Amino acid sequence: MLTAKDIHKSFGELEVLKGVDLHVSPQEVVVLVGVSGSGKSTLLRCFNFLEMINSGEIIIDGKSVNSKKDNLSKIRAEVGMVFQHFNLFPHKTVLENIIEAPMMVKKKKKEEAMIHAKKLLEKVGLSDKADVYPNKLSGGQKQRVAIARSLAMEPKVMLFDEPTSALDPELVSEVLGVMRQLAQEGMTMVVVTHEMRFAREVADRIVMIDEGQIIESADPKTFFENPSQERTKQFIQLVG
Amino acid sequence: MPETFYTIVDVFTRTLSGFLDAAVVTLQLTAVGIVLGCLLGLFFALLKLSKSKPLQLIANIYITIIRGTPLIVQIVFLYYGIAEFVTLSNFQAGAIALGVHSGAYIAEIFRGAIQGIDKGQSEASSSLGMTKTQSMRRIIFPQALKRSIPPLGNQFIITLKDSSLVYVIGVAELFSLANREAAQSFKPFETYVVVGLYYLVLVMIFTYLLHLYEKKLDVDKD
């Protein structure tokens, strides 16, 4: 579904990704972990070309993407992204946030987009919030709307960039609950998170990134109980 | 003092119909100036924000020249200076000068407001598959416009007052009329007080309308 081959990415002098290879199969849930600055968010952002790679190859749904020639908007429309800070559109209601891209990008009719949006709101448990503006929502509610907004494009894969890091602790579980449900429904997901319990329970595979390279890639049981690298052991101890 | 007051009232009533006509011309000049200024401002703001160096350069040249020269020079330039090539009526020349002039300032207002919108907004719209244009039109600009309203209001008020400079090419607006009245009636003090009051009242009405509009925008939203 999603393959990265030998990805290199630098910001000026600083090389953030130093040759990363990752393959995500359909319906697989991959959790990316690592200390801050390790490059995990950058890698995720490369997958939908919010960051352009310096070298390497990104293959989405069997097609190698050339970021210079290809229509990136079209590719991004198939890759959902959920951000740490939600990035809802503050001047639009919850419902308008969700129907915007389907109408603009997929040229869906408004009625059709609204029916779909309402279903998605029901799915994330926010049917009663359709007509409110984002500033009236809690962080957890905002993030659930952001997930619904991404899903409205019917993406083939969903990327989550620390989706619960900006939330008050008591709001984390409602967002993880929605993500868990998505995973169970067979959505292909790549998740950057510090929620180790979520990783343990939901991930098919946990990938550890350290200093711009993947140093460990294993199923949760092996990852937590029998990691191959000393750095991974240290990390697990650090995050509990 | 009471005497002065009576002569002011006298001048006011005697010139009322003339000044009302002139006020309409002032408002017309201002309206054309503002609309044109907003269009030019948006256009040059987008040029300045584009990735193309030549386009940025064009915007910078426009802004530098317009902000670096007096409006009164721009007005006479458009009326007398280019008369050989383009003939404009004095109203047209005045209104266009006001638009071109305010456009340079409005470009900077829009540019600042657009740049001030959180990067996450364009990232979110890109990640949903929206093109740069769609994202600008539907997501970024509406938010930027809202933030532009206080400084735009200021700029509109400046344009309203700046329209008085158009007297120099003889457009029959408030200040031209005031000059003529003052000279003919030998009552400069009273006449300029009266014309000042016209501007003051217009600006106050303007400010009030803007205030209402800002309030309306704030309902329900952030």
Short mmCIF file of C-alpha atoms in Angstrom, two decimals:
data_model
loop_
_atom_site.label_atom_id
_atom_site.label_comp_id
_atom_site.label_asym_id
_atom_site.label_seq_id
_atom_site.Cartn_x
_atom_site.Cartn_y
_atom_site.Cartn_z
CA MET A 1 0.00 0.00 0.00
CA LEU A 2 2.76 2.36 1.00
CA THR A 3 6.45 1.81 0.41
CA ALA A 4 9.39 4.05 1.17
CA LYS A 5 12.75 3.19 -0.35
CA ASP A 6 15.99 4.67 0.87
CA ILE A 7 14.47 8.00 1.88
CA HIS A 8 16.91 10.82 2.56
CA LYS A 9 15.72 14.17 3.82
CA SER A 10 17.70 17.15 5.05
CA PHE A 11 16.69 20.50 6.41
CA GLY A 12 19.63 22.63 5.36
CA GLU A 13 22.71 21.06 6.89
CA LEU A 14 20.75 18.78 9.16
CA GLU A 15 20.11 15.33 7.77
CA VAL A 16 16.90 14.15 9.40
CA LEU A 17 16.28 10.93 7.46
CA LYS A 18 19.30 8.88 6.53
CA GLY A 19 18.07 6.17 4.23
CA VAL A 20 14.75 4.87 5.50
CA ASP A 21 13.03 1.81 4.04
CA LEU A 22 9.52 0.99 5.12
CA HIS A 23 6.77 -1.09 3.64
CA VAL A 24 3.20 -0.90 4.87
CA SER A 25 0.82 -3.62 3.65
CA PRO A 26 -2.89 -3.08 3.06
CA GLN A 27 -4.85 -3.07 6.32
CA GLU A 28 -1.67 -3.00 8.34
CA VAL A 29 -1.36 -0.69 11.34
CA VAL A 30 2.20 0.52 11.79
CA VAL A 31 3.16 2.61 14.78
CA LEU A 32 6.27 4.76 14.47
CA VAL A 33 8.05 5.48 17.73
CA GLY A 34 11.24 7.23 18.68
CA VAL A 35 12.52 10.09 20.81
CA SER A 36 11.73 13.61 19.66
CA GLY A 37 13.97 14.71 16.84
CA SER A 38 14.42 11.15 15.63
CA GLY A 39 12.71 11.92 12.31
CA LYS A 40 9.47 9.99 12.75
CA SER A 41 7.17 12.94 12.06
CA THR A 42 9.29 14.02 9.11
CA LEU A 43 9.02 10.54 7.65
CA LEU A 44 5.26 10.63 8.02
CA ARG A 45 5.08 14.06 6.39
CA CYS A 46 7.15 12.77 3.46
CA PHE A 47 4.46 10.15 2.81
CA ASN A 48 1.99 12.80 1.68
CA PHE A 49 4.58 15.20 0.37
CA LEU A 50 4.18 17.91 2.96
CA GLU A 51 7.94 17.48 3.00
CA MET A 52 9.74 16.73 -0.23
CA ILE A 53 12.35 14.00 -0.04
CA ASN A 54 15.88 14.69 -1.23
CA SER A 55 16.37 11.20 -2.59
CA GLY A 56 14.73 7.82 -2.52
CA GLU A 57 11.37 6.64 -3.70
CA ILE A 58 7.84 6.68 -2.33
CA ILE A 59 5.38 4.21 -3.78
CA ILE A 60 1.69 4.62 -3.02
CA ASP A 61 -0.76 1.93 -4.02
CA GLY A 62 1.73 0.46 -6.49
CA LYS A 63 2.62 3.76 -8.15
CA SER A 64 5.98 5.39 -7.73
CA VAL A 65 5.42 9.08 -7.06
CA ASN A 66 7.55 11.67 -8.79
CA SER A 67 7.01 14.76 -6.68
CA LYS A 68 8.09 17.07 -9.48
CA LYS A 69 5.95 15.71 -12.28
CA ASP A 70 2.95 14.08 -10.68
CA ASN A 71 -0.17 15.84 -9.57
CA LEU A 72 0.46 15.82 -5.84
CA SER A 73 -3.03 17.02 -4.97
CA LYS A 74 -4.44 13.90 -6.52
CA ILE A 75 -2.08 11.67 -4.57
CA ARG A 76 -2.65 13.49 -1.30
CA ALA A 77 -6.39 13.07 -1.75
CA GLU A 78 -5.82 9.34 -1.30
CA VAL A 79 -3.64 9.68 1.76
CA GLY A 80 -5.44 10.97 4.83
CA MET A 81 -3.53 12.93 7.43
CA VAL A 82 -4.40 13.79 11.01
CA PHE A 83 -2.30 16.47 12.67
CA GLN A 84 -1.20 17.04 16.22
CA HIS A 85 -2.90 20.43 16.28
CA PHE A 86 -6.03 19.29 14.41
CA ASN A 87 -5.87 22.15 11.87
CA LEU A 88 -9.63 22.36 11.53
CA PHE A 89 -10.88 25.28 9.44
CA PRO A 90 -12.02 27.79 12.08
CA HIS A 91 -14.31 29.72 9.74
CA LYS A 92 -16.35 26.66 8.85
CA THR A 93 -18.75 24.59 10.90
CA VAL A 94 -17.96 20.98 11.72
CA LEU A 95 -20.11 19.78 8.85
CA GLU A 96 -18.60 22.33 6.44
CA ASN A 97 -15.13 21.23 7.49
CA ILE A 98 -15.97 17.68 6.48
CA ILE A 99 -17.75 18.34 3.18
CA GLU A 100 -15.27 20.94 1.91
CA ALA A 101 -12.72 18.62 0.31
CA PRO A 102 -15.18 16.06 -1.07
CA MET A 103 -17.01 18.91 -2.81
CA MET A 104 -13.94 20.83 -3.99
CA VAL A 105 -11.67 17.93 -4.83
CA LYS A 106 -13.98 15.05 -5.64
CA LYS A 107 -16.68 17.34 -7.05
CA LYS A 108 -19.31 15.60 -4.99
CA LYS A 109 -22.77 17.13 -4.81
CA LYS A 110 -23.48 18.92 -1.55
CA GLU A 111 -26.34 16.63 -0.53
CA GLU A 112 -24.26 13.53 -1.17
CA ALA A 113 -21.29 14.96 0.72
CA MET A 114 -23.54 15.89 3.63
CA ILE A 115 -25.05 12.44 3.92
CA HIS A 116 -21.59 10.92 4.02
CA ALA A 117 -20.37 13.55 6.49
CA LYS A 118 -23.24 12.86 8.85
CA LYS A 119 -22.46 9.15 8.79
CA LEU A 120 -18.85 9.92 9.64
CA LEU A 121 -19.87 12.23 12.47
CA GLU A 122 -22.00 9.46 13.85
CA LYS A 123 -19.03 7.14 13.62
CA VAL A 124 -16.84 9.47 15.66
CA GLY A 125 -19.70 10.14 18.06
CA LEU A 126 -20.29 13.80 17.25
CA SER A 127 -23.61 13.86 15.42
CA ASP A 128 -24.87 16.64 17.69
CA LYS A 129 -21.96 18.94 16.79
CA ALA A 130 -22.55 19.18 13.03
CA ASP A 131 -23.45 22.87 13.05
CA VAL A 132 -21.07 24.27 15.64
CA TYR A 133 -17.80 26.02 14.92
CA PRO A 134 -14.54 24.32 15.94
CA ASN A 135 -13.78 26.81 18.70
CA LYS A 136 -16.75 25.45 20.63
CA LEU A 137 -15.24 21.94 20.73
CA SER A 138 -12.86 20.31 23.18
CA GLY A 139 -9.50 19.10 21.89
CA GLY A 140 -10.70 15.52 21.75
CA GLN A 141 -13.78 16.52 19.81
CA LYS A 142 -11.68 18.60 17.41
CA GLN A 143 -9.42 15.67 16.72
CA ARG A 144 -12.36 13.37 16.11
CA VAL A 145 -13.77 15.89 13.63
CA ALA A 146 -10.35 16.05 11.97
CA ILE A 147 -10.39 12.27 11.62
CA ALA A 148 -13.89 12.40 10.13
CA ARG A 149 -12.75 15.14 7.75
CA SER A 150 -9.89 12.96 6.54
CA LEU A 151 -12.11 9.91 6.18
CA ALA A 152 -14.55 11.88 4.07
CA MET A 153 -12.03 11.68 1.24
CA GLU A 154 -12.12 7.89 1.50
CA PRO A 155 -8.34 7.62 1.71
CA LYS A 156 -6.49 4.38 1.08
CA VAL A 157 -4.19 4.99 3.98
CA MET A 158 -4.37 7.23 7.03
CA LEU A 159 -1.38 8.97 8.58
CA PHE A 160 -1.57 10.15 12.18
CA ASP A 161 1.04 12.64 13.39
CA GLU A 162 0.99 12.53 17.19
CA PRO A 163 -2.79 12.82 17.21
CA THR A 164 -3.12 12.88 21.00
CA SER A 165 -0.04 14.88 21.98
CA ALA A 166 -1.88 18.20 22.19
CA LEU A 167 -4.75 16.80 24.23
CA ASP A 168 -5.51 16.98 27.92
CA PRO A 169 -4.94 13.51 29.38
CA GLU A 170 -8.63 12.83 29.99
CA LEU A 171 -9.41 13.43 26.29
CA VAL A 172 -6.85 11.04 24.87
CA SER A 173 -8.90 7.88 25.09
CA GLU A 174 -11.84 9.15 23.02
CA VAL A 175 -9.47 9.80 20.11
CA LEU A 176 -7.61 6.52 20.52
CA GLY A 177 -11.00 4.79 20.65
CA VAL A 178 -11.89 6.11 17.20
CA MET A 179 -8.49 5.09 15.86
CA ARG A 180 -8.83 1.64 17.34
CA GLN A 181 -12.19 1.24 15.65
CA LEU A 182 -10.69 2.33 12.32
CA ALA A 183 -7.94 -0.22 12.68
CA GLN A 184 -10.47 -2.95 13.38
CA GLU A 185 -12.37 -1.97 10.24
CA GLY A 186 -9.23 -2.66 8.23
CA MET A 187 -7.95 0.84 7.53
CA THR A 188 -4.26 0.96 6.62
CA MET A 189 -2.67 3.25 9.17
CA VAL A 190 0.71 4.74 9.98
CA VAL A 191 0.70 6.33 13.42
CA VAL A 192 3.34 8.43 15.12
CA THR A 193 2.51 8.37 18.80
CA HIS A 194 3.87 8.24 22.32
CA GLU A 195 0.90 6.19 23.50
CA MET A 196 2.63 2.91 24.18
CA ARG A 197 -0.50 1.14 25.33
CA PHE A 198 -2.18 1.98 22.05
CA ALA A 199 0.89 0.74 20.18
CA ARG A 200 0.91 -2.49 22.15
CA GLU A 201 -2.78 -3.18 21.67
CA VAL A 202 -3.54 -1.90 18.18
CA ALA A 203 -0.34 -2.01 16.13
CA ASP A 204 0.47 -4.90 13.86
CA ARG A 205 4.03 -3.68 13.85
CA ILE A 206 6.04 -1.15 15.79
CA VAL A 207 8.87 0.63 14.06
CA MET A 208 11.52 2.41 16.04
CA ILE A 209 13.32 5.32 14.42
CA ASP A 210 16.51 6.62 15.88
CA GLU A 211 18.66 9.40 14.45
CA GLY A 212 16.98 9.20 11.08
CA GLN A 213 17.13 5.45 10.64
CA ILE A 214 14.87 2.53 11.36
CA ILE A 215 16.60 0.45 14.00
CA GLU A 216 13.82 -1.92 14.98
CA SER A 217 10.71 -3.25 13.31
CA ALA A 218 8.74 -5.94 15.09
CA ASP A 219 5.32 -7.04 16.26
CA PRO A 220 4.33 -5.43 19.57
CA LYS A 221 5.07 -8.50 21.69
CA THR A 222 8.60 -8.89 20.35
CA PHE A 223 9.15 -5.14 20.37
CA PHE A 224 8.36 -4.71 24.03
CA GLU A 225 9.59 -8.03 25.39
CA ASN A 226 12.52 -8.93 23.22
CA PRO A 227 13.87 -5.98 21.26
CA SER A 228 17.07 -6.55 19.32
CA GLN A 229 18.66 -3.16 19.90
CA GLU A 230 20.06 -1.62 23.03
CA ARG A 231 18.58 1.78 22.01
CA THR A 232 15.12 0.24 21.80
CA LYS A 233 15.48 -1.22 25.28
CA GLN A 234 16.47 2.18 26.63
CA PHE A 235 13.54 3.79 24.85
CA ILE A 236 11.05 1.29 26.24
CA GLN A 237 12.35 1.87 29.74
CA LEU A 238 12.10 5.62 29.19
CA VAL A 239 8.48 5.62 28.07
CA GLY A 240 7.40 2.81 30.38
CA MET B 1 -17.71 83.33 20.20
CA PRO B 2 -21.50 83.19 19.78
CA GLU B 3 -21.09 85.39 16.75
CA THR B 4 -18.58 83.01 15.19
CA PHE B 5 -20.98 80.20 15.93
CA TYR B 6 -23.77 81.99 14.10
CA THR B 7 -21.59 82.70 11.09
CA ILE B 8 -20.60 79.04 10.98
CA VAL B 9 -24.27 78.06 11.04
CA ASP B 10 -24.90 80.67 8.40
CA VAL B 11 -22.15 79.37 6.14
CA PHE B 12 -23.36 75.84 6.77
CA THR B 13 -26.94 76.53 5.71
CA ARG B 14 -25.96 78.68 2.78
CA THR B 15 -23.61 76.03 1.38
CA LEU B 16 -25.67 73.00 2.33
CA SER B 17 -26.91 71.94 -1.08
CA GLY B 18 -23.53 72.57 -2.70
CA PHE B 19 -21.64 70.64 -0.06
CA LEU B 20 -24.10 67.75 -0.16
CA ASP B 21 -23.48 67.40 -3.89
CA ALA B 22 -19.76 67.64 -3.29
CA ALA B 23 -19.99 65.03 -0.50
CA VAL B 24 -21.54 62.64 -3.00
CA VAL B 25 -18.57 63.18 -5.31
CA THR B 26 -16.18 62.60 -2.40
CA LEU B 27 -17.98 59.36 -1.58
CA GLN B 28 -17.88 58.27 -5.21
CA LEU B 29 -14.16 58.96 -5.41
CA THR B 30 -13.65 57.05 -2.18
CA ALA B 31 -15.80 54.12 -3.27
CA VAL B 32 -14.01 53.69 -6.59
CA GLY B 33 -10.67 54.18 -4.83
CA ILE B 34 -11.44 51.52 -2.24
CA VAL B 35 -12.78 48.94 -4.68
CA LEU B 36 -9.90 49.45 -7.08
CA GLY B 37 -7.46 49.54 -4.17
CA CYS B 38 -8.75 46.21 -2.84
CA LEU B 39 -8.52 44.55 -6.25
CA LEU B 40 -5.01 45.85 -6.88
CA GLY B 41 -4.06 45.11 -3.30
CA LEU B 42 -5.17 41.50 -3.56
CA PHE B 43 -3.50 41.08 -6.92
CA PHE B 44 -0.15 42.44 -5.78
CA ALA B 45 -0.32 40.62 -2.45
CA LEU B 46 -0.67 37.34 -4.36
CA LEU B 47 2.21 38.31 -6.66
CA LYS B 48 4.33 39.05 -3.67
CA LEU B 49 3.47 35.72 -2.08
CA SER B 50 4.06 33.76 -5.28
CA LYS B 51 7.16 31.65 -5.62
CA SER B 52 8.24 33.38 -8.83
CA LYS B 53 10.99 35.94 -8.34
CA PRO B 54 9.98 38.12 -11.36
CA LEU B 55 6.39 38.35 -10.08
CA GLN B 56 7.63 39.27 -6.61
CA LEU B 57 9.82 41.90 -8.20
CA ILE B 58 6.88 43.43 -10.07
CA ALA B 59 4.92 43.67 -6.83
CA ASN B 60 7.88 45.17 -5.00
CA ILE B 61 8.41 47.80 -7.68
CA TYR B 62 4.76 48.82 -7.56
CA ILE B 63 4.70 49.03 -3.78
CA THR B 64 8.00 50.88 -3.56
CA ILE B 65 7.11 53.50 -6.17
CA ILE B 66 3.60 54.13 -4.89
CA ARG B 67 4.54 54.29 -1.25
CA GLY B 68 7.62 56.32 -2.05
CA THR B 69 5.92 59.16 -3.90
CA PRO B 70 3.26 61.63 -2.73
CA LEU B 71 -0.35 60.98 -3.67
CA ILE B 72 -0.70 64.50 -5.00
CA VAL B 73 2.12 63.83 -7.47
CA GLN B 74 0.41 60.61 -8.55
CA ILE B 75 -2.85 62.49 -9.08
CA VAL B 76 -1.38 65.20 -11.29
CA PHE B 77 0.74 62.63 -13.08
CA LEU B 78 -2.35 60.64 -14.06
CA TYR B 79 -4.22 63.77 -15.14
CA TYR B 80 -1.62 66.02 -16.73
CA GLY B 81 1.46 63.81 -16.91
CA ILE B 82 0.10 61.14 -19.20
CA ALA B 83 -2.45 63.34 -21.01
CA GLU B 84 -0.47 62.93 -24.20
CA PHE B 85 -1.04 59.19 -24.22
CA VAL B 86 -4.26 58.62 -22.28
CA THR B 87 -6.97 61.15 -21.72
CA LEU B 88 -8.81 60.70 -18.47
CA SER B 89 -11.50 62.92 -17.05
CA ASN B 90 -10.44 64.57 -13.82
CA PHE B 91 -12.80 62.32 -11.85
CA GLN B 92 -11.35 59.21 -13.52
CA ALA B 93 -7.78 60.32 -12.95
CA GLY B 94 -8.53 61.14 -9.31
CA ALA B 95 -10.37 57.92 -8.58
CA ILE B 96 -7.74 55.76 -10.28
CA ALA B 97 -4.96 57.56 -8.42
CA LEU B 98 -6.73 56.90 -5.12
CA GLY B 99 -7.14 53.24 -6.05
CA VAL B 100 -3.58 52.75 -7.20
CA HIS B 101 -2.32 54.56 -4.12
CA SER B 102 -4.35 52.69 -1.53
CA GLY B 103 -3.70 49.45 -3.43
CA ALA B 104 -0.04 49.53 -2.40
CA TYR B 105 -0.96 49.75 1.26
CA ILE B 106 -3.78 47.24 0.95
CA ALA B 107 -1.37 44.79 -0.74
CA GLU B 108 0.76 44.86 2.38
CA ILE B 109 -2.31 44.44 4.60
CA PHE B 110 -3.42 41.36 2.67
CA ARG B 111 0.07 39.94 2.47
CA GLY B 112 0.53 40.24 6.20
CA ALA B 113 -2.85 38.73 6.93
CA ILE B 114 -2.32 35.80 4.56
CA GLN B 115 1.12 35.09 5.97
CA GLY B 116 -0.30 35.31 9.45
CA ILE B 117 -2.62 32.36 8.92
CA ASP B 118 -1.27 29.25 10.62
CA LYS B 119 0.71 27.00 8.28
CA GLY B 120 -1.36 24.09 9.52
CA GLN B 121 -4.32 25.44 7.57
CA SER B 122 -2.63 25.11 4.20
CA GLU B 123 -1.11 21.79 5.24
CA ALA B 124 -4.54 20.48 6.18
CA SER B 125 -6.06 21.61 2.90
CA SER B 126 -3.16 20.16 0.90
CA SER B 127 -3.43 16.89 2.76
CA LEU B 128 -7.09 16.72 1.76
CA GLY B 129 -6.11 16.98 -1.88
CA MET B 130 -6.97 20.63 -2.40
CA THR B 131 -4.85 22.56 -4.88
CA LYS B 132 -2.99 25.71 -3.86
CA THR B 133 -5.64 27.85 -5.53
CA GLN B 134 -8.53 26.03 -3.87
CA SER B 135 -6.82 26.27 -0.54
CA MET B 136 -6.17 29.99 -0.95
CA ARG B 137 -9.68 30.74 -2.13
CA ARG B 138 -11.65 28.58 0.30
CA ILE B 139 -9.48 28.27 3.39
CA ILE B 140 -6.69 30.83 3.68
CA PHE B 141 -8.15 33.98 2.15
CA PRO B 142 -11.48 33.99 4.01
CA GLN B 143 -9.59 33.81 7.29
CA ALA B 144 -7.06 36.41 6.16
CA LEU B 145 -9.82 38.74 5.01
CA LYS B 146 -11.42 38.67 8.41
CA ARG B 147 -8.14 39.58 10.05
CA SER B 148 -7.60 42.33 7.47
CA ILE B 149 -10.76 44.16 8.35
CA PRO B 150 -9.43 46.44 11.12
CA PRO B 151 -6.40 47.63 9.12
CA LEU B 152 -8.51 47.80 5.95
CA GLY B 153 -10.99 50.01 7.77
CA ASN B 154 -8.14 52.33 8.66
CA GLN B 155 -7.01 52.39 5.06
CA PHE B 156 -10.56 53.17 3.88
CA ILE B 157 -10.71 56.14 6.23
CA ILE B 158 -7.36 57.36 4.94
CA THR B 159 -8.64 57.05 1.37
CA LEU B 160 -11.74 59.03 2.25
CA LYS B 161 -9.64 61.86 3.64
CA ASP B 162 -7.02 61.56 0.88
CA SER B 163 -9.74 62.15 -1.70
CA SER B 164 -9.50 65.83 -0.72
CA LEU B 165 -6.18 66.01 -2.60
CA VAL B 166 -8.05 65.50 -5.84
CA TYR B 167 -9.02 69.20 -5.58
CA VAL B 168 -5.70 69.83 -7.33
CA ILE B 169 -7.13 68.65 -10.64
CA GLY B 170 -10.44 70.41 -10.09
CA VAL B 171 -12.83 67.59 -9.25
CA ALA B 172 -15.89 69.10 -7.59
CA GLU B 173 -15.52 67.30 -4.29
CA LEU B 174 -15.77 68.70 -0.78
CA PHE B 175 -12.40 70.34 -0.49
CA SER B 176 -12.48 72.01 -3.94
CA LEU B 177 -15.81 73.50 -3.08
CA ALA B 178 -14.55 74.63 0.31
CA ASN B 179 -11.62 76.42 -1.29
CA ARG B 180 -13.90 78.21 -3.67
CA GLU B 181 -16.40 79.11 -0.97
CA ALA B 182 -13.69 80.38 1.32
CA ALA B 183 -12.29 82.63 -1.37
CA GLN B 184 -15.63 83.95 -2.56
CA SER B 185 -17.22 84.55 0.83
CA PHE B 186 -14.09 85.87 2.60
CA LYS B 187 -14.97 83.51 5.43
CA PRO B 188 -12.13 80.94 5.38
CA PHE B 189 -12.39 80.13 9.08
CA GLU B 190 -16.07 79.22 8.98
CA THR B 191 -15.84 77.46 5.62
CA TYR B 192 -12.95 75.21 6.60
CA VAL B 193 -14.61 74.39 9.90
CA VAL B 194 -17.72 73.35 8.00
CA VAL B 195 -15.86 71.22 5.47
CA GLY B 196 -13.86 69.67 8.29
CA LEU B 197 -17.14 68.71 9.94
CA TYR B 198 -18.31 67.03 6.75
CA TYR B 199 -15.21 64.85 6.69
CA LEU B 200 -15.49 64.16 10.40
CA VAL B 201 -19.10 63.04 10.12
CA LEU B 202 -18.35 60.85 7.10
CA VAL B 203 -15.43 59.22 8.90
CA MET B 204 -17.56 58.62 11.98
CA ILE B 205 -20.32 56.99 9.94
CA PHE B 206 -17.70 54.86 8.24
CA THR B 207 -16.14 53.83 11.52
CA TYR B 208 -19.52 52.90 12.92
CA LEU B 209 -20.39 50.76 9.89
CA LEU B 210 -17.07 48.96 10.13
CA HIS B 211 -17.64 48.37 13.79
CA LEU B 212 -21.03 46.81 13.04
CA TYR B 213 -19.49 44.62 10.37
CA GLU B 214 -16.70 43.42 12.64
CA LYS B 215 -19.22 42.56 15.31
CA LYS B 216 -21.32 40.62 12.83
CA LEU B 217 -18.28 38.58 11.77
CA ASP B 218 -17.42 37.70 15.34
CA VAL B 219 -20.72 36.05 16.11
CA ASP B 220 -20.28 32.32 16.71
CA LYS B 221 -16.76 32.16 15.36
CA ASP B 222 -13.32 32.32 16.89
#
